[in-house]
Structure formats: structure tokens, C-alpha cells
């Protein structure tokens, strides 16, 4: 199931906002070779809000770098969100035990 991406990366000191879609991929099966996880980038915004996503079409290396950085930032965000939820749950349970 695809998930929307809205994350931030920094490349060569330039902060960029990435908007797109994450596709988790599929495991191989008997009738399908499977697919690796991937992302589809819809917009690459500068701090001023300019969309420079069109530049990715001019350089495969730049496109790969942006995609890899966005994937890493997206996954880090998921991990952080899960850790935050676990922390909130522990705090809630601790508060309930103190009453």
C-alpha cells in the first residue's frame, strides 16, 4: 500500500522539501518476480517554495541522490514516529499506574 511522503532533506547545504509517494514493494512469489521499494517524487521545493523537481530530469545521478535521501528521511520519520508512540504509551501506562 502506497504512502504519501512529505519530508525534508539537505543536499550540499541546500535544504529541500520533498513531496511524493512511497511504494513498499512486493516480495517475490511463484507467479511474480516481486518489486523493490521505491518512491515517486512529485515536488522538490526550496526554502522559498520554488519547485525545482524538473531539474531531476537532467541528471540521473542527481535524481538518484534525491530519491535515496528522501527514502532515508522518510524511513527515519517512520522510525521516530513509532518511537514517539511507544514513549507516549509508556508514559500513559506509568501515569495510570500512579493513580
Short mmCIF file of C-alpha atoms in Angstrom, two decimals:
data_model
loop_
_atom_site.label_atom_id
_atom_site.label_comp_id
_atom_site.label_asym_id
_atom_site.label_seq_id
_atom_site.Cartn_x
_atom_site.Cartn_y
_atom_site.Cartn_z
CA UNK A 1 0.00 0.00 0.00
CA UNK A 2 1.48 3.33 -1.02
CA UNK A 3 2.01 6.12 1.50
CA UNK A 4 2.37 9.85 0.94
CA UNK A 5 5.81 11.36 1.53
CA UNK A 6 6.31 14.84 2.91
CA UNK A 7 9.83 15.05 4.26
CA UNK A 8 12.90 17.26 4.30
CA UNK A 9 16.44 16.58 3.12
CA UNK A 10 19.63 18.56 2.80
CA UNK A 11 21.96 18.23 -0.19
CA UNK A 12 25.24 20.15 -0.33
CA UNK A 13 23.96 22.54 2.32
CA UNK A 14 20.67 23.21 0.50
CA UNK A 15 17.50 22.33 2.42
CA UNK A 16 14.78 20.79 0.27
CA UNK A 17 11.20 19.76 0.93
CA UNK A 18 10.22 16.53 -0.82
CA UNK A 19 6.62 15.64 -1.65
CA UNK A 20 5.74 12.35 -3.28
CA UNK A 21 4.62 8.78 -2.76
CA UNK A 22 6.36 5.78 -1.16
CA UNK A 23 5.75 2.30 -2.57
CA UNK A 24 6.86 -0.50 -0.22
CA UNK A 25 7.43 -3.03 -3.00
CA UNK A 26 6.33 -6.65 -3.07
CA UNK A 27 8.00 -9.92 -2.22
CA UNK A 28 8.59 -12.41 -5.00
CA UNK A 29 6.02 -15.15 -5.39
CA UNK A 30 5.62 -18.17 -7.63
CA UNK A 31 3.95 -16.13 -10.37
CA UNK A 32 5.56 -12.71 -9.79
CA UNK A 33 9.22 -11.68 -9.54
CA UNK A 34 8.35 -9.04 -6.93
CA UNK A 35 9.21 -5.35 -6.91
CA UNK A 36 11.71 -3.35 -4.86
CA UNK A 37 10.54 -0.47 -2.70
CA UNK A 38 10.54 2.87 -4.48
CA UNK A 39 9.41 6.45 -4.29
CA UNK A 40 7.82 8.77 -6.80
CA UNK A 41 8.80 12.38 -6.29
CA UNK A 42 6.13 14.91 -7.23
CA UNK A 43 7.80 18.10 -5.99
CA UNK A 44 11.20 19.23 -4.77
CA UNK A 45 10.76 22.60 -3.08
CA UNK A 46 13.41 25.07 -1.99
CA UNK A 47 13.11 27.03 1.26
CA UNK A 48 11.50 29.83 -0.75
CA UNK A 49 8.89 27.42 -2.14
CA UNK A 50 10.27 27.15 -5.68
CA UNK A 51 9.69 23.71 -7.24
CA UNK A 52 12.97 22.52 -8.74
CA UNK A 53 11.79 18.95 -9.34
CA UNK A 54 12.19 19.44 -13.09
CA UNK A 55 15.95 19.51 -12.63
CA UNK A 56 15.90 15.83 -11.71
CA UNK A 57 15.17 15.00 -15.34
CA UNK A 58 18.51 16.45 -16.42
CA UNK A 59 20.69 14.29 -14.20
CA UNK A 60 20.19 10.63 -13.31
CA UNK A 61 22.84 11.00 -10.61
CA UNK A 62 21.01 13.94 -9.01
CA UNK A 63 17.67 12.13 -9.26
CA UNK A 64 19.14 9.02 -7.59
CA UNK A 65 20.73 11.09 -4.83
CA UNK A 66 17.49 12.94 -4.09
CA UNK A 67 15.46 9.69 -4.15
CA UNK A 68 17.90 7.92 -1.81
CA UNK A 69 17.97 10.85 0.62
CA UNK A 70 14.18 11.15 0.56
CA UNK A 71 13.76 7.40 1.16
CA UNK A 72 16.14 7.54 4.13
CA UNK A 73 14.43 10.63 5.60
CA UNK A 74 11.02 9.02 5.12
CA UNK A 75 12.08 5.81 6.86
CA UNK A 76 13.75 7.77 9.68
CA UNK A 77 10.48 9.66 10.13
CA UNK A 78 8.53 6.41 10.43
CA UNK A 79 11.00 5.07 13.00
CA UNK A 80 10.86 8.32 15.00
CA UNK A 81 7.06 8.31 14.93
CA UNK A 82 6.98 4.71 16.19
CA UNK A 83 9.44 5.54 18.98
CA UNK A 84 7.40 8.60 19.96
CA UNK A 85 4.22 6.50 20.08
CA UNK A 86 5.93 3.88 22.26
CA UNK A 87 7.21 6.62 24.60
CA UNK A 88 3.73 8.14 24.89
CA UNK A 89 2.25 4.70 25.58
CA UNK A 90 4.79 4.01 28.35
CA UNK A 91 4.14 7.42 29.87
CA UNK A 92 0.39 6.83 29.78
CA UNK A 93 0.73 3.43 31.42
CA UNK A 94 3.05 4.86 34.07
CA UNK A 95 0.52 7.63 34.83
CA UNK A 96 -2.32 5.12 35.03
CA UNK A 97 -0.30 3.01 37.49
CA UNK A 98 0.31 6.03 39.73
CA UNK A 99 -3.39 6.79 40.19
#
